[in-house]
mmCIF file of C-alpha atoms in Angstrom:
data_model
loop_
_atom_site.group_PDB
_atom_site.id
_atom_site.type_symbol
_atom_site.label_atom_id
_atom_site.label_comp_id
_atom_site.label_asym_id
_atom_site.label_seq_id
_atom_site.Cartn_x
_atom_site.Cartn_y
_atom_site.Cartn_z
ATOM 1 C CA MET I 1 8.792 62.179 -11.720
ATOM 2 C CA PRO I 2 10.611 63.022 -14.987
ATOM 3 C CA ARG I 3 9.942 66.236 -16.907
ATOM 4 C CA GLY I 4 7.961 65.598 -20.083
ATOM 5 C CA LYS I 5 6.389 62.442 -18.676
ATOM 6 C CA ALA I 6 5.285 60.041 -21.396
ATOM 7 C CA PRO I 7 2.232 57.790 -20.920
ATOM 8 C CA ILE I 8 2.617 54.030 -21.199
ATOM 9 C CA ALA I 9 0.073 51.438 -22.293
ATOM 10 C CA ASP I 10 -1.798 49.932 -19.341
ATOM 11 C CA VAL I 11 -3.022 46.979 -21.412
ATOM 12 C CA THR I 12 -2.241 45.119 -24.616
ATOM 13 C CA GLY I 13 -4.560 46.068 -27.464
ATOM 14 C CA ARG I 14 -5.372 48.198 -30.511
ATOM 15 C CA VAL I 15 -4.909 51.959 -30.610
ATOM 16 C CA ARG I 16 -7.653 54.374 -31.596
ATOM 17 C CA LEU I 17 -6.029 57.764 -32.201
ATOM 18 C CA GLU I 18 -8.002 61.016 -32.360
ATOM 19 C CA ASP I 19 -6.090 64.037 -33.684
ATOM 20 C CA GLY I 20 -7.493 67.279 -32.265
ATOM 21 C CA GLU I 21 -6.454 70.883 -32.807
ATOM 22 C CA ARG I 22 -4.074 71.076 -29.844
ATOM 23 C CA PHE I 23 -4.239 67.650 -28.223
ATOM 24 C CA TYR I 24 -4.173 63.965 -29.021
ATOM 25 C CA LYS I 25 -6.610 61.487 -27.547
ATOM 26 C CA ILE I 26 -5.451 57.876 -27.446
ATOM 27 C CA THR I 27 -7.800 55.011 -26.652
ATOM 28 C CA ILE I 28 -6.556 51.444 -26.258
ATOM 29 C CA VAL I 29 -9.064 48.653 -26.922
ATOM 30 C CA PRO I 30 -7.818 45.590 -24.969
ATOM 31 C CA ASP I 31 -7.371 42.289 -26.780
ATOM 32 C CA ASP I 32 -9.127 40.445 -23.956
ATOM 33 C CA GLY I 33 -12.303 42.497 -24.380
ATOM 34 C CA GLY I 34 -11.845 44.429 -21.153
ATOM 35 C CA GLU I 35 -12.584 48.061 -20.430
ATOM 36 C CA GLU I 36 -11.057 50.613 -22.796
ATOM 37 C CA VAL I 37 -8.206 52.764 -21.485
ATOM 38 C CA VAL I 38 -8.366 56.441 -22.489
ATOM 39 C CA TYR I 39 -5.520 58.991 -22.456
ATOM 40 C CA ASP I 40 -6.921 62.526 -22.738
ATOM 41 C CA LYS I 41 -5.322 65.879 -23.559
ATOM 42 C CA LEU I 42 -1.914 64.682 -24.740
ATOM 43 C CA SER I 43 -0.125 67.806 -25.940
ATOM 44 C CA LYS I 44 1.057 67.864 -29.538
ATOM 45 C CA ARG I 45 4.290 69.483 -28.386
ATOM 46 C CA GLN I 46 5.169 66.036 -27.117
ATOM 47 C CA ARG I 47 5.358 64.017 -30.307
ATOM 48 C CA LEU I 48 4.036 60.511 -30.794
ATOM 49 C CA ARG I 49 6.481 57.714 -30.139
ATOM 50 C CA VAL I 50 8.342 56.043 -32.994
ATOM 51 C CA PHE I 51 8.522 52.270 -32.573
ATOM 52 C CA LYS I 52 8.765 49.050 -34.526
ATOM 53 C CA HIS I 53 5.433 47.786 -35.842
ATOM 54 C CA GLU I 54 4.177 44.283 -36.592
ATOM 55 C CA ASP I 55 5.261 44.494 -40.243
ATOM 56 C CA GLY I 56 8.839 45.317 -39.195
ATOM 57 C CA SER I 57 8.764 48.988 -40.198
ATOM 58 C CA GLU I 58 9.528 51.859 -37.828
ATOM 59 C CA ARG I 59 7.084 54.760 -37.785
ATOM 60 C CA VAL I 60 5.145 56.934 -35.360
ATOM 61 C CA LEU I 61 2.160 55.584 -33.484
ATOM 62 C CA SER I 62 -0.954 55.722 -35.654
ATOM 63 C CA ASP I 63 -4.585 54.674 -35.582
ATOM 64 C CA GLY I 64 -5.080 50.890 -35.600
ATOM 65 C CA ASP I 65 -1.592 50.007 -34.343
ATOM 66 C CA HIS I 66 -1.146 47.197 -31.846
ATOM 67 C CA VAL I 67 0.698 47.997 -28.605
ATOM 68 C CA GLU I 68 1.946 45.824 -25.766
ATOM 69 C CA VAL I 69 1.449 46.486 -22.074
ATOM 70 C CA GLY I 70 4.056 48.939 -20.777
ATOM 71 C CA GLN I 71 4.873 50.293 -24.242
ATOM 72 C CA GLN I 72 5.594 54.043 -24.355
ATOM 73 C CA LEU I 73 3.046 56.008 -26.405
ATOM 74 C CA MET I 74 4.660 59.485 -26.584
ATOM 75 C CA GLU I 75 8.193 60.855 -26.751
ATOM 76 C CA GLY I 76 9.805 61.605 -23.410
ATOM 77 C CA SER I 77 10.570 59.602 -20.294
ATOM 78 C CA ALA I 78 8.223 57.121 -18.688
ATOM 79 C CA ASP I 79 7.317 57.726 -15.057
ATOM 80 C CA PRO I 80 8.968 54.958 -12.955
ATOM 81 C CA HIS I 81 5.944 54.921 -10.635
ATOM 82 C CA GLU I 82 3.712 54.158 -13.622
ATOM 83 C CA VAL I 83 6.091 51.417 -14.774
ATOM 84 C CA LEU I 84 5.915 49.919 -11.279
ATOM 85 C CA ARG I 85 2.116 50.096 -11.248
ATOM 86 C CA VAL I 86 1.659 48.582 -14.706
ATOM 87 C CA GLN I 87 4.526 46.107 -15.013
ATOM 88 C CA GLY I 88 5.746 45.422 -11.495
ATOM 89 C CA PRO I 89 9.020 45.696 -9.516
ATOM 90 C CA ARG I 90 11.243 43.717 -11.886
ATOM 91 C CA GLU I 91 10.443 45.857 -14.925
ATOM 92 C CA VAL I 92 10.890 49.140 -13.059
ATOM 93 C CA GLN I 93 14.301 47.945 -11.873
ATOM 94 C CA ILE I 94 15.337 47.240 -15.465
ATOM 95 C CA HIS I 95 13.881 50.590 -16.555
ATOM 96 C CA LEU I 96 15.816 52.588 -13.937
ATOM 97 C CA VAL I 97 19.115 50.847 -14.682
ATOM 98 C CA ARG I 98 18.648 51.423 -18.415
ATOM 99 C CA GLU I 99 17.789 55.115 -17.982
ATOM 100 C CA VAL I 100 20.790 55.784 -15.724
ATOM 101 C CA GLN I 101 23.112 53.914 -18.074
ATOM 102 C CA GLU I 102 21.940 56.045 -21.011
ATOM 103 C CA VAL I 103 23.037 59.191 -19.160
ATOM 104 C CA TYR I 104 26.482 57.788 -18.391
ATOM 105 C CA ARG I 105 27.049 56.313 -21.852
ATOM 106 C CA ALA I 106 26.077 59.605 -23.509
ATOM 107 C CA GLN I 107 29.066 61.134 -21.692
ATOM 108 C CA GLY I 108 31.391 58.270 -22.620
ATOM 109 C CA VAL I 109 31.465 56.798 -19.119
ATOM 110 C CA SER I 110 31.390 53.023 -18.709
ATOM 111 C CA ILE I 111 29.928 51.757 -15.442
ATOM 112 C CA HIS I 112 28.857 48.254 -14.466
ATOM 113 C CA ASP I 113 25.151 47.629 -13.918
ATOM 114 C CA LYS I 114 25.745 46.179 -10.450
ATOM 115 C CA HIS I 115 26.637 49.593 -8.990
ATOM 116 C CA ILE I 116 23.302 51.030 -10.112
ATOM 117 C CA GLU I 117 21.417 47.883 -9.112
ATOM 118 C CA VAL I 118 22.573 48.249 -5.493
ATOM 119 C CA ILE I 119 20.940 51.696 -5.318
ATOM 120 C CA VAL I 120 17.784 50.597 -7.162
ATOM 121 C CA ARG I 121 17.385 47.688 -4.755
ATOM 122 C CA GLN I 122 17.353 50.087 -1.815
ATOM 123 C CA MET I 123 14.755 52.254 -3.556
ATOM 124 C CA LEU I 124 12.387 49.259 -3.731
ATOM 125 C CA ARG I 125 13.022 47.698 -0.317
ATOM 126 C CA ARG I 126 9.773 48.971 1.254
ATOM 127 C CA VAL I 127 6.230 47.603 1.014
ATOM 128 C CA THR I 128 2.979 49.393 1.877
ATOM 129 C CA ILE I 129 0.605 47.165 3.826
ATOM 130 C CA ILE I 130 -2.837 46.926 2.173
ATOM 131 C CA ASP I 131 -4.352 44.105 4.233
ATOM 132 C CA SER I 132 -2.744 42.981 7.494
ATOM 133 C CA GLY I 133 -4.232 39.466 7.383
ATOM 134 C CA SER I 134 -3.171 37.486 10.472
ATOM 135 C CA THR I 135 -0.021 39.559 11.011
ATOM 136 C CA GLU I 136 0.506 42.467 13.392
ATOM 137 C CA PHE I 137 1.228 44.936 10.574
ATOM 138 C CA LEU I 138 -0.972 48.027 10.385
ATOM 139 C CA PRO I 139 -2.651 48.896 7.042
ATOM 140 C CA GLY I 140 -0.866 51.789 5.364
ATOM 141 C CA SER I 141 2.439 51.286 7.192
ATOM 142 C CA LEU I 142 5.780 51.016 5.386
ATOM 143 C CA ILE I 143 7.520 47.708 6.116
ATOM 144 C CA ASP I 144 10.884 46.382 4.991
ATOM 145 C CA ARG I 145 10.439 43.752 2.288
ATOM 146 C CA ALA I 146 12.578 41.149 4.093
ATOM 147 C CA GLU I 147 10.574 41.591 7.299
ATOM 148 C CA PHE I 148 7.313 41.455 5.321
ATOM 149 C CA GLU I 149 8.237 38.174 3.617
ATOM 150 C CA ALA I 150 9.595 36.587 6.813
ATOM 151 C CA GLU I 151 6.425 37.432 8.749
ATOM 152 C CA ASN I 152 4.215 36.076 5.967
ATOM 153 C CA ARG I 153 6.157 32.794 5.916
ATOM 154 C CA ARG I 154 5.733 32.465 9.675
ATOM 155 C CA VAL I 155 1.998 33.178 9.522
ATOM 156 C CA VAL I 156 1.416 30.738 6.643
ATOM 157 C CA ALA I 157 3.361 28.022 8.494
ATOM 158 C CA GLU I 158 1.033 28.501 11.472
ATOM 159 C CA GLY I 159 -2.049 28.254 9.252
ATOM 160 C CA GLY I 160 -2.895 31.979 9.245
ATOM 161 C CA GLU I 161 -3.640 34.444 6.471
ATOM 162 C CA PRO I 162 -0.639 36.347 5.045
ATOM 163 C CA ALA I 163 -0.572 40.118 4.729
ATOM 164 C CA ALA I 164 -1.070 41.821 1.364
ATOM 165 C CA GLY I 165 1.279 44.607 0.352
ATOM 166 C CA ARG I 166 2.142 46.882 -2.546
ATOM 167 C CA PRO I 167 5.782 47.637 -3.483
ATOM 168 C CA VAL I 168 6.781 51.282 -3.111
ATOM 169 C CA LEU I 169 9.382 53.153 -5.169
ATOM 170 C CA MET I 170 11.135 55.775 -3.042
ATOM 171 C CA GLY I 171 13.685 58.410 -4.000
ATOM 172 C CA ILE I 172 17.289 58.066 -2.875
ATOM 173 C CA THR I 173 16.938 60.619 -0.064
ATOM 174 C CA LYS I 174 13.679 59.202 1.248
ATOM 175 C CA ALA I 175 14.968 55.631 1.013
ATOM 176 C CA SER I 176 18.054 56.551 3.040
ATOM 177 C CA LEU I 177 15.996 58.321 5.715
ATOM 178 C CA ALA I 178 13.447 55.487 5.896
ATOM 179 C CA THR I 179 15.969 53.019 7.314
ATOM 180 C CA ASP I 180 15.311 51.360 10.670
ATOM 181 C CA SER I 181 18.647 52.670 11.970
ATOM 182 C CA TRP I 182 18.414 56.260 13.208
ATOM 183 C CA LEU I 183 22.219 56.430 13.379
ATOM 184 C CA SER I 184 22.455 55.681 9.663
ATOM 185 C CA ALA I 185 19.658 58.133 8.803
ATOM 186 C CA ALA I 186 21.147 60.929 10.932
ATOM 187 C CA SER I 187 24.521 60.575 9.221
ATOM 188 C CA PHE I 188 22.941 61.197 5.805
ATOM 189 C CA GLN I 189 20.620 64.242 5.889
ATOM 190 C CA GLU I 190 18.246 66.115 8.197
ATOM 191 C CA THR I 191 20.360 65.197 11.212
ATOM 192 C CA THR I 192 18.504 67.422 13.679
ATOM 193 C CA ARG I 193 15.067 66.135 12.676
ATOM 194 C CA VAL I 194 16.150 62.483 12.752
ATOM 195 C CA LEU I 195 17.825 62.757 16.167
ATOM 196 C CA THR I 196 14.874 64.694 17.604
ATOM 197 C CA ASP I 197 12.403 62.104 16.319
ATOM 198 C CA ALA I 198 14.531 59.258 17.728
ATOM 199 C CA ALA I 199 14.726 60.960 21.135
ATOM 200 C CA ILE I 200 10.985 61.733 21.315
ATOM 201 C CA ASN I 201 10.007 58.168 20.389
ATOM 202 C CA CYS I 202 12.743 56.547 22.555
ATOM 203 C CA ARG I 203 14.019 54.598 19.569
ATOM 204 C CA SER I 204 16.848 52.108 19.905
ATOM 205 C CA ASP I 205 19.275 51.096 17.174
ATOM 206 C CA LYS I 206 19.878 47.361 16.718
ATOM 207 C CA LEU I 207 23.126 48.031 14.789
ATOM 208 C CA ASN I 208 22.274 45.553 12.032
ATOM 209 C CA GLY I 209 23.780 47.531 9.132
ATOM 210 C CA LEU I 210 27.290 48.475 8.051
ATOM 211 C CA LYS I 211 27.132 52.261 8.416
ATOM 212 C CA GLU I 212 25.940 52.391 12.015
ATOM 213 C CA ASN I 213 28.656 49.933 13.093
ATOM 214 C CA VAL I 214 31.318 52.006 11.339
ATOM 215 C CA ILE I 215 30.043 55.155 13.099
ATOM 216 C CA ILE I 216 30.508 53.701 16.587
ATOM 217 C CA GLY I 217 33.697 51.794 15.699
ATOM 218 C CA LYS I 218 32.347 48.258 15.950
ATOM 219 C CA LEU I 219 33.157 45.286 13.732
ATOM 220 C CA ILE I 220 30.901 45.442 10.672
ATOM 221 C CA PRO I 221 28.484 42.512 10.158
ATOM 222 C CA ALA I 222 30.050 41.367 6.894
ATOM 223 C CA GLY I 223 32.245 38.405 6.027
ATOM 224 C CA THR I 224 33.876 37.023 9.176
ATOM 225 C CA GLY I 225 32.195 39.808 11.154
ATOM 226 C CA ILE I 226 28.796 38.114 10.825
ATOM 227 C CA ASN I 227 27.576 36.717 14.122
ATOM 228 C CA ARG I 228 27.299 33.144 12.906
ATOM 229 C CA TYR I 229 31.020 33.188 12.062
ATOM 230 C CA ARG I 230 32.139 35.059 15.169
ATOM 231 C CA ASN I 231 30.433 32.553 17.477
ATOM 232 C CA ILE I 232 31.819 29.462 15.763
ATOM 233 C CA GLN I 233 34.210 27.298 17.820
ATOM 234 C CA VAL I 234 36.223 24.766 15.849
ATOM 235 C CA GLN I 235 36.765 21.463 17.674
ATOM 236 C CA PRO I 236 39.566 19.181 16.400
ATOM 237 C CA THR I 237 38.831 15.563 15.537
ATOM 238 C CA GLU I 238 40.285 12.720 17.563
ATOM 239 C CA GLU I 239 42.869 12.005 14.835
ATOM 240 C CA ALA I 240 44.013 15.639 14.772
ATOM 241 C CA ARG I 241 44.124 15.770 18.556
ATOM 242 C CA ALA I 242 46.199 12.551 18.704
ATOM 243 C CA ALA I 243 48.643 13.803 16.065
ATOM 244 C CA ALA I 244 49.079 17.175 17.795
ATOM 245 C CA TYR I 245 49.821 15.811 21.270
ATOM 246 C CA THR I 246 51.879 12.694 20.462
ATOM 247 C CA ILE I 247 55.007 12.260 22.657
ATOM 248 C CA PRO I 248 58.036 11.154 20.580
ATOM 249 C CA SER I 249 59.573 7.806 21.522
ATOM 250 C CA TYR I 250 63.114 6.505 21.196
ATOM 251 C CA GLU I 251 62.177 4.768 17.946
ATOM 252 C CA ASP I 252 61.410 8.154 16.278
ATOM 253 C CA GLN I 253 63.880 9.801 13.921
ATOM 254 C CA TYR I 254 64.970 12.248 16.623
ATOM 255 C CA TYR I 255 66.332 9.383 18.680
ATOM 256 C CA SER I 256 67.525 7.096 15.875
ATOM 257 C CA PRO I 257 70.993 5.461 16.017
ATOM 258 C CA ASP I 258 72.335 8.021 13.523
ATOM 259 C CA PHE I 259 71.387 10.941 15.779
ATOM 260 C CA GLY I 260 74.470 12.795 17.064
ATOM 261 C CA GLN I 261 77.088 10.725 15.175
ATOM 262 C CA ALA I 262 79.280 13.675 14.082
ATOM 263 C CA THR I 263 83.086 13.187 14.354
ATOM 264 C CA GLY I 264 83.744 16.553 15.970
ATOM 265 C CA ALA I 265 86.700 17.302 13.616
ATOM 266 C CA ALA I 266 87.487 20.930 12.726
ATOM 267 C CA VAL I 267 86.178 22.241 9.404
ATOM 268 C CA PRO I 268 89.088 23.220 7.052
ATOM 269 C CA LEU I 269 87.923 26.758 6.195
ATOM 270 C CA ASP I 270 91.191 27.589 4.381
ATOM 271 C CA ASP I 271 90.333 25.074 1.674
ATOM 272 C CA TYR I 272 87.272 27.090 0.625
ATOM 273 C CA GLY I 273 87.677 29.888 -1.921
ATOM 274 C CA TYR I 274 85.675 33.106 -1.527
ATOM 275 C CA SER I 275 86.736 34.808 -4.759
ATOM 276 C CA ASP I 276 83.396 34.077 -6.452
ATOM 277 C CA TYR I 277 81.487 36.078 -3.838
ATOM 278 C CA ARG I 278 83.321 39.379 -4.322
#
């Protein structure tokens, strides 16, 4: 959670701003006529956000202004967990990449978005189960997103009810330790705790990732190391097999009438000059 957390608009609507002695109170009246959203006790030390209004001018947030969902109301940094709750996984991914890039660019460092996106993807790879449906997931458990989606597809194909889940944003350390591989987790941090937990629970490592295969010296499951490539056997076609194992006949060029018709005379080496090669 960033220091100086700034609130964001939960809904799209009109702002009703109350200026107190020490605090602001912001109320958003939704355009769809829903329940009003109230933000109490917003310190005046944290100034109101400057943004572009409907008339094209840029000024601080004031009473009667129209705001969009997810729009920042005060100066500071928006809480990524709030962005995830209000706008969803895609918007929080964009938000995190943008915030990290601002830090690097302020120091004159140019870095491609894809390097940050790899880390952000790992931070959002877990889902909290809300309703298990027809699956075997337990409510409240953390499940890998790929496993969650695969199990839901299987259940729906069989005519069952899919599970309901909520995406979870984890920090880098927690995301690294939450991996299914205890070898990978133990090589990062809290080695003693991870190994002790794996021993107590008799956990086994399926060696599906890159790091755990590197640790034990196995071929990594990437590129030609993926199982579906390693188990492929290429069978030649009948034409290729016939061309590879054809026995030459006397009509081939190797046994043509011109084969071996040299005179056998000595080569006059004295007639060649070697001055150009010195």
